[in-house]
Amino acid sequence: MAEHKHIFQQAKNSAAPTLVLLHGTGGNERDLLPIAEMIDGHASVLGVRGNVSENGMPRFFKRLAEGVFDKDDLQKRTGELYTFLDQAAAMYGFNRNDVIVIGYSNGANIAANLMYEYSNPFKGAMLFHAMVPQEKEALPSLEKTAVFLGAGKRDPLIPAPLTEQLRADLQTAGAATDVYWTEGGHEQAIEEIHAAKTWYNRMFPE
């Protein structure tokens, strides 16, 4: 199996989707469990730890500087994560086509890059404070994917035009894309988690 430390929690409701959790720099596979519980306490959960270390802090891919990605490593790690999700679905018996990703910062960036590289890798995506992962003329089809973007108007790492470019790229590829803006910075705000839950309930009603 592709190497990723992870935790899997099986839902009592076998018809519920699986939430894949991708943490920010320095986080781990358990970081976003409270958010998953807030979004949908009935879903299965797969928390994944990034397998790159930056000064002892787990990440999903290398970077050359803050906001500057190592493009070769990003491509390599994106492929590894895609393979891991396929293998985890087979191992734990969840429906690979019924996966919704929740990512923050570095985790949101690699989740976004999965959508830049693969057609409909997720049924849904909640990306909190994601950057445009790469410049690409055309993305694969995302017509079966719904995306929620949580962004901060005062985010020092991600100027608003970059969030708008990310939304435009995803929409052009066919993804139904919503953006929720907070007045804050790069931190995750409780209000955007509540907004993501409202979006989730609307897009994926039981």
CSV table of C-alpha atoms in Angstrom, one decimal:
chain,number,residue,atom,x,y,z
A,1,MET,CA,0.0,0.0,0.0
A,2,ALA,CA,1.2,3.5,-0.8
A,3,GLU,CA,2.9,4.9,2.3
A,4,HIS,CA,0.8,7.3,4.3
A,5,LYS,CA,0.2,7.2,8.0
A,6,HIS,CA,-3.5,7.4,8.5
A,7,ILE,CA,-6.6,6.7,10.6
A,8,PHE,CA,-9.9,5.3,9.4
A,9,GLN,CA,-13.2,5.5,11.2
A,10,GLN,CA,-16.0,3.4,9.8
A,11,ALA,CA,-19.4,5.0,9.8
A,12,LYS,CA,-22.3,3.1,11.3
A,13,ASN,CA,-24.3,4.2,8.3
A,14,SER,CA,-22.8,2.3,5.3
A,15,ALA,CA,-24.6,4.6,2.9
A,16,ALA,CA,-22.8,7.7,4.2
A,17,PRO,CA,-19.9,9.2,2.3
A,18,THR,CA,-16.2,9.0,3.3
A,19,LEU,CA,-14.6,12.2,4.4
A,20,VAL,CA,-10.9,12.4,3.5
A,21,LEU,CA,-9.0,14.8,5.8
A,22,LEU,CA,-5.8,16.6,4.7
A,23,HIS,CA,-4.1,18.7,7.3
A,24,GLY,CA,-2.0,21.9,7.1
A,25,THR,CA,1.8,22.2,7.6
A,26,GLY,CA,2.8,20.7,10.9
A,27,GLY,CA,-0.5,18.8,11.4
A,28,ASN,CA,-1.3,15.1,11.4
A,29,GLU,CA,-4.0,12.7,10.5
A,30,ARG,CA,-6.1,13.6,13.5
A,31,ASP,CA,-6.1,17.4,13.2
A,32,LEU,CA,-9.3,17.7,11.2
A,33,LEU,CA,-11.3,15.1,13.0
A,34,PRO,CA,-13.3,17.7,15.0
A,35,ILE,CA,-14.2,19.5,11.8
A,36,ALA,CA,-15.3,16.2,10.1
A,37,GLU,CA,-17.5,15.6,13.2
A,38,MET,CA,-19.0,19.1,12.7
A,39,ILE,CA,-19.6,18.6,9.0
A,40,ASP,CA,-21.1,15.1,9.2
A,41,GLY,CA,-20.9,12.9,12.3
A,42,HIS,CA,-22.4,10.0,10.4
A,43,ALA,CA,-19.8,9.8,7.7
A,44,SER,CA,-16.8,7.5,7.5
A,45,VAL,CA,-13.5,9.3,8.0
A,46,LEU,CA,-10.0,8.8,6.5
A,47,GLY,CA,-7.4,11.1,8.1
A,48,VAL,CA,-4.2,11.2,6.2
A,49,ARG,CA,-0.7,12.4,7.3
A,50,GLY,CA,1.6,14.1,4.8
A,51,ASN,CA,4.7,12.0,4.2
A,52,VAL,CA,7.1,14.9,3.6
A,53,SER,CA,8.9,16.5,6.6
A,54,GLU,CA,9.9,20.2,6.7
A,55,ASN,CA,12.0,20.8,9.8
A,56,GLY,CA,10.1,18.0,11.5
A,57,MET,CA,6.7,19.3,10.4
A,58,PRO,CA,4.6,16.9,8.2
A,59,ARG,CA,3.5,18.3,4.8
A,60,PHE,CA,2.1,16.7,1.7
A,61,PHE,CA,4.8,18.0,-0.7
A,62,LYS,CA,8.0,20.0,-0.6
A,63,ARG,CA,8.2,23.8,-1.1
A,64,LEU,CA,11.1,25.9,-2.1
A,65,ALA,CA,9.9,28.9,0.0
A,66,GLU,CA,6.7,30.0,1.5
A,67,GLY,CA,4.1,30.0,-1.3
A,68,VAL,CA,6.6,28.6,-3.8
A,69,PHE,CA,6.0,24.9,-4.5
A,70,ASP,CA,8.5,22.3,-5.6
A,71,LYS,CA,6.6,21.4,-8.7
A,72,ASP,CA,8.3,18.1,-9.4
A,73,ASP,CA,7.6,16.9,-5.8
A,74,LEU,CA,4.1,18.2,-6.0
A,75,GLN,CA,3.4,16.1,-9.0
A,76,LYS,CA,5.0,13.0,-7.5
A,77,ARG,CA,3.2,13.3,-4.2
A,78,THR,CA,-0.1,14.0,-5.9
A,79,GLY,CA,0.2,10.7,-7.8
A,80,GLU,CA,1.1,8.9,-4.6
A,81,LEU,CA,-1.9,10.3,-2.7
A,82,TYR,CA,-4.3,9.4,-5.6
A,83,THR,CA,-2.9,5.8,-5.5
A,84,PHE,CA,-3.3,5.7,-1.7
A,85,LEU,CA,-6.9,6.7,-1.9
A,86,ASP,CA,-7.7,4.0,-4.4
A,87,GLN,CA,-5.9,1.4,-2.2
A,88,ALA,CA,-7.5,2.6,1.0
A,89,ALA,CA,-11.0,2.3,-0.7
A,90,ALA,CA,-10.2,-1.3,-1.5
A,91,MET,CA,-8.8,-2.0,1.9
A,92,TYR,CA,-11.5,-0.5,4.0
A,93,GLY,CA,-14.4,-1.2,1.6
A,94,PHE,CA,-15.6,2.4,1.0
A,95,ASN,CA,-17.0,3.7,-2.3
A,96,ARG,CA,-14.2,5.5,-4.0
A,97,ASN,CA,-16.8,7.5,-6.0
A,98,ASP,CA,-18.4,8.7,-2.8
A,99,VAL,CA,-15.4,10.6,-1.3
A,100,ILE,CA,-15.5,14.2,-0.1
A,101,VAL,CA,-12.2,15.8,0.9
A,102,ILE,CA,-11.7,18.4,3.6
A,103,GLY,CA,-8.3,20.1,3.3
A,104,TYR,CA,-6.7,23.1,5.1
A,105,SER,CA,-3.7,25.1,3.7
A,106,ASN,CA,-1.1,22.6,2.6
A,107,GLY,CA,-3.7,19.8,2.6
A,108,ALA,CA,-6.1,21.9,0.6
A,109,ASN,CA,-3.3,22.7,-1.9
A,110,ILE,CA,-2.7,19.0,-2.7
A,111,ALA,CA,-6.4,18.3,-2.8
A,112,ALA,CA,-6.7,21.1,-5.3
A,113,ASN,CA,-3.8,19.7,-7.4
A,114,LEU,CA,-5.6,16.3,-7.5
A,115,MET,CA,-8.4,18.2,-9.3
A,116,TYR,CA,-5.9,19.8,-11.6
A,117,GLU,CA,-4.5,16.4,-12.5
A,118,TYR,CA,-7.4,13.9,-12.4
A,119,SER,CA,-11.0,13.9,-13.6
A,120,ASN,CA,-13.4,14.0,-10.7
A,121,PRO,CA,-11.1,12.6,-8.0
A,122,PHE,CA,-13.7,13.6,-5.4
A,123,LYS,CA,-17.5,13.9,-5.3
A,124,GLY,CA,-17.0,17.0,-3.2
A,125,ALA,CA,-14.2,19.2,-1.8
A,126,MET,CA,-14.1,21.6,1.1
A,127,LEU,CA,-10.8,23.6,0.6
A,128,PHE,CA,-9.9,26.0,3.4
A,129,HIS,CA,-7.3,28.6,2.4
A,130,ALA,CA,-6.1,26.9,-0.8
A,131,MET,CA,-3.7,28.4,-3.4
A,132,VAL,CA,-3.7,27.8,-7.1
A,133,PRO,CA,-1.5,24.7,-7.1
A,134,GLN,CA,-0.1,25.1,-10.7
A,135,GLU,CA,-0.6,27.1,-13.9
A,136,LYS,CA,-2.4,24.9,-16.3
A,137,GLU,CA,-4.2,25.8,-19.6
A,138,ALA,CA,-6.9,23.2,-19.2
A,139,LEU,CA,-8.0,21.0,-16.3
A,140,PRO,CA,-9.6,17.5,-16.6
A,141,SER,CA,-13.4,17.3,-16.4
A,142,LEU,CA,-14.7,18.1,-12.9
A,143,GLU,CA,-18.4,18.0,-13.9
A,144,LYS,CA,-19.2,15.5,-11.1
A,145,THR,CA,-17.4,17.5,-8.4
A,146,ALA,CA,-18.7,20.2,-6.1
A,147,VAL,CA,-16.2,22.5,-4.4
A,148,PHE,CA,-16.5,24.8,-1.4
A,149,LEU,CA,-13.6,27.3,-0.9
A,150,GLY,CA,-13.1,29.0,2.4
A,151,ALA,CA,-10.9,32.1,2.1
A,152,GLY,CA,-9.8,35.1,4.3
A,153,LYS,CA,-10.0,38.6,3.0
A,154,ARG,CA,-6.8,39.4,5.0
A,155,ASP,CA,-4.9,36.2,4.2
A,156,PRO,CA,-1.3,37.2,3.9
A,157,LEU,CA,-0.4,34.1,1.9
A,158,ILE,CA,-3.2,34.1,-0.6
A,159,PRO,CA,-4.3,37.4,-2.1
A,160,ALA,CA,-8.0,37.5,-3.1
A,161,PRO,CA,-7.2,37.4,-6.9
A,162,LEU,CA,-5.6,33.9,-6.4
A,163,THR,CA,-8.7,32.5,-4.7
A,164,GLU,CA,-10.7,33.9,-7.6
A,165,GLN,CA,-8.4,32.3,-10.1
A,166,LEU,CA,-8.7,29.0,-8.3
A,167,ARG,CA,-12.5,29.3,-8.5
A,168,ALA,CA,-12.4,30.3,-12.1
A,169,ASP,CA,-10.2,27.3,-13.0
A,170,LEU,CA,-12.4,24.8,-11.2
A,171,GLN,CA,-15.6,26.3,-12.7
A,172,THR,CA,-14.2,26.2,-16.2
A,173,ALA,CA,-13.5,22.5,-15.7
A,174,GLY,CA,-17.2,22.0,-14.8
A,175,ALA,CA,-17.0,22.0,-11.0
A,176,ALA,CA,-19.9,23.6,-9.1
A,177,THR,CA,-17.8,26.1,-7.0
A,178,ASP,CA,-18.8,28.3,-4.1
A,179,VAL,CA,-16.5,30.7,-2.1
A,180,TYR,CA,-17.1,31.9,1.4
A,181,TRP,CA,-15.0,34.9,2.6
A,182,THR,CA,-14.1,35.7,6.2
A,183,GLU,CA,-12.7,38.9,7.4
A,184,GLY,CA,-9.7,37.1,8.8
A,185,GLY,CA,-6.4,35.8,7.6
A,186,HIS,CA,-4.9,32.3,6.9
A,187,GLU,CA,-6.3,30.8,10.1
A,188,GLN,CA,-9.4,28.6,9.9
A,189,ALA,CA,-12.4,30.4,11.3
A,190,ILE,CA,-15.4,28.7,12.9
A,191,GLU,CA,-17.8,30.7,10.7
A,192,GLU,CA,-16.3,29.2,7.5
A,193,ILE,CA,-16.7,25.7,9.0
A,194,HIS,CA,-20.4,26.5,9.7
A,195,ALA,CA,-20.7,27.8,6.1
A,196,ALA,CA,-19.1,24.6,4.8
A,197,LYS,CA,-21.6,22.5,6.8
A,198,THR,CA,-24.5,24.5,5.3
A,199,TRP,CA,-23.0,24.0,1.8
A,200,TYR,CA,-22.5,20.3,2.5
A,201,ASN,CA,-26.1,19.7,3.6
A,202,ARG,CA,-27.3,21.5,0.5
A,203,MET,CA,-25.1,19.7,-1.9
A,204,PHE,CA,-25.2,16.3,-0.4
A,205,PRO,CA,-28.6,15.8,1.3
A,206,GLU,CA,-29.2,12.5,3.0
